[in-house]
Tab-separated table of N, CA and C in Angstrom:
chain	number	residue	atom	x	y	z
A	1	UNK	N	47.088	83.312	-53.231
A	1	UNK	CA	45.966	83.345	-52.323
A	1	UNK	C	44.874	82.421	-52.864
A	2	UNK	N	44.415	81.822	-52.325
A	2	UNK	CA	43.141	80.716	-52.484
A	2	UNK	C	42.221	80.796	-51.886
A	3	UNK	N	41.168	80.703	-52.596
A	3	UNK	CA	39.924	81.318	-51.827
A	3	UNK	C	38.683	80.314	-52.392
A	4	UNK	N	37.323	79.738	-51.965
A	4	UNK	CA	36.620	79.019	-51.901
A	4	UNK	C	35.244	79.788	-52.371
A	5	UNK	N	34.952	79.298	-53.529
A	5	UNK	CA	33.501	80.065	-54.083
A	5	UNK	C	32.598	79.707	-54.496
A	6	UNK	N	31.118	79.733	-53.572
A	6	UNK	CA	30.135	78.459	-53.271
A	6	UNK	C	29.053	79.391	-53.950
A	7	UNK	N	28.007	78.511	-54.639
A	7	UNK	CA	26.398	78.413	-55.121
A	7	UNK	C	25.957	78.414	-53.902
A	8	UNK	N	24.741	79.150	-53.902
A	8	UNK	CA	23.642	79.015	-53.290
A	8	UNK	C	23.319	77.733	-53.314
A	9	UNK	N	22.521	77.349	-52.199
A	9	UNK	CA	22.032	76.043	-51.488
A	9	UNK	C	21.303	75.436	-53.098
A	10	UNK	N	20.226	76.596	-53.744
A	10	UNK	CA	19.149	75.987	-54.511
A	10	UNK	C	19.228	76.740	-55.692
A	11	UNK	N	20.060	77.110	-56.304
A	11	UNK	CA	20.125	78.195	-57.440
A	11	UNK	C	21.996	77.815	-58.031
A	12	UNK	N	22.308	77.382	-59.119
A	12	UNK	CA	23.433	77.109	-59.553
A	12	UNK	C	23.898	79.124	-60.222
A	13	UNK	N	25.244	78.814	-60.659
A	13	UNK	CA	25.549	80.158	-61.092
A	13	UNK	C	27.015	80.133	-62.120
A	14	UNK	N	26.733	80.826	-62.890
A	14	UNK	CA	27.948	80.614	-63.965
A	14	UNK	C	29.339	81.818	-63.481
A	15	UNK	N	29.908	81.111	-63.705
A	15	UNK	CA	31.253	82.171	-63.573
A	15	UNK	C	32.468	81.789	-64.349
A	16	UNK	N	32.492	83.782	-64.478
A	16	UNK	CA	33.459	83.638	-65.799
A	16	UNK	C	34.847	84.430	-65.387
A	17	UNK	N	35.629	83.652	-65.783
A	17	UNK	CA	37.423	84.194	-65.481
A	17	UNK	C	37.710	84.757	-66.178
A	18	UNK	N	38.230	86.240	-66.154
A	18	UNK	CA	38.458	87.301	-66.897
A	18	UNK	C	39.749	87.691	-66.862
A	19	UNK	N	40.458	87.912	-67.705
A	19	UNK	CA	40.693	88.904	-68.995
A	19	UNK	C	40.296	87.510	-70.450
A	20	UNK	N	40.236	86.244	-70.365
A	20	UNK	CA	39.492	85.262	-70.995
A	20	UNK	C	38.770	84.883	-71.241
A	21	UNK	N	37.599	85.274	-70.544
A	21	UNK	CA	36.049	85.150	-71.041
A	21	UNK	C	35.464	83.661	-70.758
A	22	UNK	N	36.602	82.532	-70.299
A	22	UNK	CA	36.225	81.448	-70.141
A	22	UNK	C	34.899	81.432	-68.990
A	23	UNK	N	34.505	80.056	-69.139
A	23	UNK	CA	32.853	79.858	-68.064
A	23	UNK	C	32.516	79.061	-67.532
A	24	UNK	N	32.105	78.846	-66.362
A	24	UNK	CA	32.083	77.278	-65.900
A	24	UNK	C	31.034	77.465	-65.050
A	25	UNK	N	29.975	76.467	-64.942
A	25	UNK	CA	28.864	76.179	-64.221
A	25	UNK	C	29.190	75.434	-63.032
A	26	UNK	N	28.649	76.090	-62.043
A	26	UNK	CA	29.166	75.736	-60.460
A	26	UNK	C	27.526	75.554	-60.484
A	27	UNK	N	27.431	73.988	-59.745
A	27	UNK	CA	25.484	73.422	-59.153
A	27	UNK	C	25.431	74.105	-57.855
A	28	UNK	N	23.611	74.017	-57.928
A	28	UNK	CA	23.677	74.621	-56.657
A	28	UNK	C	24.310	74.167	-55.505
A	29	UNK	N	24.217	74.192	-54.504
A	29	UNK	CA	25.267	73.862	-53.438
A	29	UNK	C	26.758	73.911	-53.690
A	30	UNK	N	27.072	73.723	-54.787
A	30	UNK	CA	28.657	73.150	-54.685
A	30	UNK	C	29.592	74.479	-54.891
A	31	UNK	N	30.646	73.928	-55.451
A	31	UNK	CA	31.889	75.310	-55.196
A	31	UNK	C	33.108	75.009	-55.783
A	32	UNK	N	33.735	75.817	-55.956
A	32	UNK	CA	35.306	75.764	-56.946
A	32	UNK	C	36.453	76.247	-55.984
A	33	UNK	N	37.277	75.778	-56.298
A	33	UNK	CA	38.752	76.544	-55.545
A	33	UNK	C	39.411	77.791	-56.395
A	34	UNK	N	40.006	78.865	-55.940
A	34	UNK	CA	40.302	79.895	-57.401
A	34	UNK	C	41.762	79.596	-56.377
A	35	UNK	N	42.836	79.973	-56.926
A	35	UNK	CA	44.004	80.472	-56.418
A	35	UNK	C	44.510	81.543	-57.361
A	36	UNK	N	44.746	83.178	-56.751
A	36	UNK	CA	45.715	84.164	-57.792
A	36	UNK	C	46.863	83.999	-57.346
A	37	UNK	N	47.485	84.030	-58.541
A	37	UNK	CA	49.023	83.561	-58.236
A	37	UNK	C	49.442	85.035	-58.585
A	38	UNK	N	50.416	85.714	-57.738
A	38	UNK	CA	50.620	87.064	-57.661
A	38	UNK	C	49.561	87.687	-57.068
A	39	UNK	N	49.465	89.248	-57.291
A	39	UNK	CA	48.859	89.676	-56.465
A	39	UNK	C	47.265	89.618	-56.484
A	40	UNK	N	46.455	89.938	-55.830
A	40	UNK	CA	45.147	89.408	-55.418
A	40	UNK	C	44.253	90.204	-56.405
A	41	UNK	N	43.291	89.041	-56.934
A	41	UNK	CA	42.650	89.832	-58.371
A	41	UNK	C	41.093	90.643	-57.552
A	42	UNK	N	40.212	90.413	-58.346
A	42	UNK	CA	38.743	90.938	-58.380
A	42	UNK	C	37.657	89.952	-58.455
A	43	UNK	N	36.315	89.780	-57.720
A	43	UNK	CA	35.499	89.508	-57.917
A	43	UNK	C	34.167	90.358	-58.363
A	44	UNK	N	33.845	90.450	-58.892
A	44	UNK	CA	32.391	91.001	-59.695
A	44	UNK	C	31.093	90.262	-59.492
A	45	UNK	N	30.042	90.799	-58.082
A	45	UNK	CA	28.566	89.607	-58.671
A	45	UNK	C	27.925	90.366	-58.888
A	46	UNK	N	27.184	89.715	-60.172
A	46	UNK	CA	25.939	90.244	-61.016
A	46	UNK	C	24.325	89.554	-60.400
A	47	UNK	N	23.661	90.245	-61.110
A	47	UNK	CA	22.540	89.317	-61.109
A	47	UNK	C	22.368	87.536	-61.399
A	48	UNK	N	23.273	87.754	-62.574
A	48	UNK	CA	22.953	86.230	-63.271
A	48	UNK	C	23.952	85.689	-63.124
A	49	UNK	N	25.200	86.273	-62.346
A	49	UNK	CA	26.641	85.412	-62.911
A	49	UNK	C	28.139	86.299	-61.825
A	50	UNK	N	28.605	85.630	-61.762
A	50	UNK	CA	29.763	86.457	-61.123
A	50	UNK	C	31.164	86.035	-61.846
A	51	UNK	N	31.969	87.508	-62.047
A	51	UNK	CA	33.340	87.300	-62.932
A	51	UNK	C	34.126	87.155	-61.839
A	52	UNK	N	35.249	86.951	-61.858
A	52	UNK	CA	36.605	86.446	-61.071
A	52	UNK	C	37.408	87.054	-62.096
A	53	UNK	N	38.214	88.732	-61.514
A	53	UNK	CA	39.369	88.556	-62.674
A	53	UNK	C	40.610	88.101	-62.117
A	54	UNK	N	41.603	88.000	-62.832
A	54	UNK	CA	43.027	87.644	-62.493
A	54	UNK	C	43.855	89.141	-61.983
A	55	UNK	N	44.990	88.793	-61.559
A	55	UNK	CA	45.502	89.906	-60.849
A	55	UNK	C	46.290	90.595	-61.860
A	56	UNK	N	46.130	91.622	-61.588
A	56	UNK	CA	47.243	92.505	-62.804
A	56	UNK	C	48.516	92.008	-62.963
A	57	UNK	N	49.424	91.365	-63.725
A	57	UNK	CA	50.304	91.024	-63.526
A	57	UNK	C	50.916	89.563	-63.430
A	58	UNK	N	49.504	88.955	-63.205
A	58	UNK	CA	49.645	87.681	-62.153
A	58	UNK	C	48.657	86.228	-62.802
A	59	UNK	N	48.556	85.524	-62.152
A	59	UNK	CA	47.548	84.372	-62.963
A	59	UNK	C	46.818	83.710	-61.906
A	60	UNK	N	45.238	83.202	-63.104
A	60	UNK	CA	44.425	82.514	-61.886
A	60	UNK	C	44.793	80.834	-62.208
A	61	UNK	N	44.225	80.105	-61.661
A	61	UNK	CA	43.859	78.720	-61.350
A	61	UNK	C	42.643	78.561	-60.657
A	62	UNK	N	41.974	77.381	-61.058
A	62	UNK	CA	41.083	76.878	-60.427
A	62	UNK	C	40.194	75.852	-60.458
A	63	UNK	N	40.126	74.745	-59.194
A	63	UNK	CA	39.389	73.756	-59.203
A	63	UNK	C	37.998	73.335	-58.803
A	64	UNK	N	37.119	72.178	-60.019
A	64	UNK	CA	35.834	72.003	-58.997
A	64	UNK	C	35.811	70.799	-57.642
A	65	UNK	N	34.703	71.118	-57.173
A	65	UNK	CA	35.044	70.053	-55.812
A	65	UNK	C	35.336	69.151	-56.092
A	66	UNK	N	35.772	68.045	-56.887
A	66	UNK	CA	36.346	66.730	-57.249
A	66	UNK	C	37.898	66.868	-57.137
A	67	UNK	N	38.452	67.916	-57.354
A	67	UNK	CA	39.716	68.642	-57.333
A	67	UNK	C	40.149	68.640	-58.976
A	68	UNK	N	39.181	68.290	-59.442
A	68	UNK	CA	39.520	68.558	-61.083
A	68	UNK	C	40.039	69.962	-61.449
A	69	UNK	N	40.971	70.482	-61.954
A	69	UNK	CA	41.239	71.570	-62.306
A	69	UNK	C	40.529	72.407	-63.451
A	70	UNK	N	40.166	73.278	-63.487
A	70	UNK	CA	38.638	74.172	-63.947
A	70	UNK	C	40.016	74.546	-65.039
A	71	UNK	N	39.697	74.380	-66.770
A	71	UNK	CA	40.479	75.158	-67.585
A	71	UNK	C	39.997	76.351	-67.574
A	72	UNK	N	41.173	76.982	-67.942
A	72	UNK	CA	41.237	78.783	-67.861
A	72	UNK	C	42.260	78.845	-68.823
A	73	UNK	N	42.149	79.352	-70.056
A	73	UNK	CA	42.717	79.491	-70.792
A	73	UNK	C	43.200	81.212	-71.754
């Protein structure tokens, strides 16, 4: 499943891929691609930050708008 996950117009936001702790800064306006491979994970938003976990079982991916692939390690 692939799903599209956008910043606010004027406020950037960090997000972190979990059970890894990895982090990546998304600018304001812009956005990443996630795909869970297997079954469909979790999103978490916080105040300051929103987690993305992976699916039990299963694995994430994900790119920034350039189509660069976001490491997740």
């Amino acid at each position: 499943m692939n799903f599209t996950f956008t910043a606010k117009p004027k406020e950037s936001i960090i997000v972190v891929f979990e059970p890894v702790a990895e982090e990546f800064a998304i600018p304001a306006g812009d956005h990443i691609v996630v795909e869970w491979i297997g079954e469909m994970g979790e999103i978490s938003l916080e105040p300051d930050h929103a987690v993305i976990h992976s699916p039990m079982g299963g694995d994430i991916r994900a790119w920034d708008s350039n189509g660069v692939e976001i490491r997740i390690w």
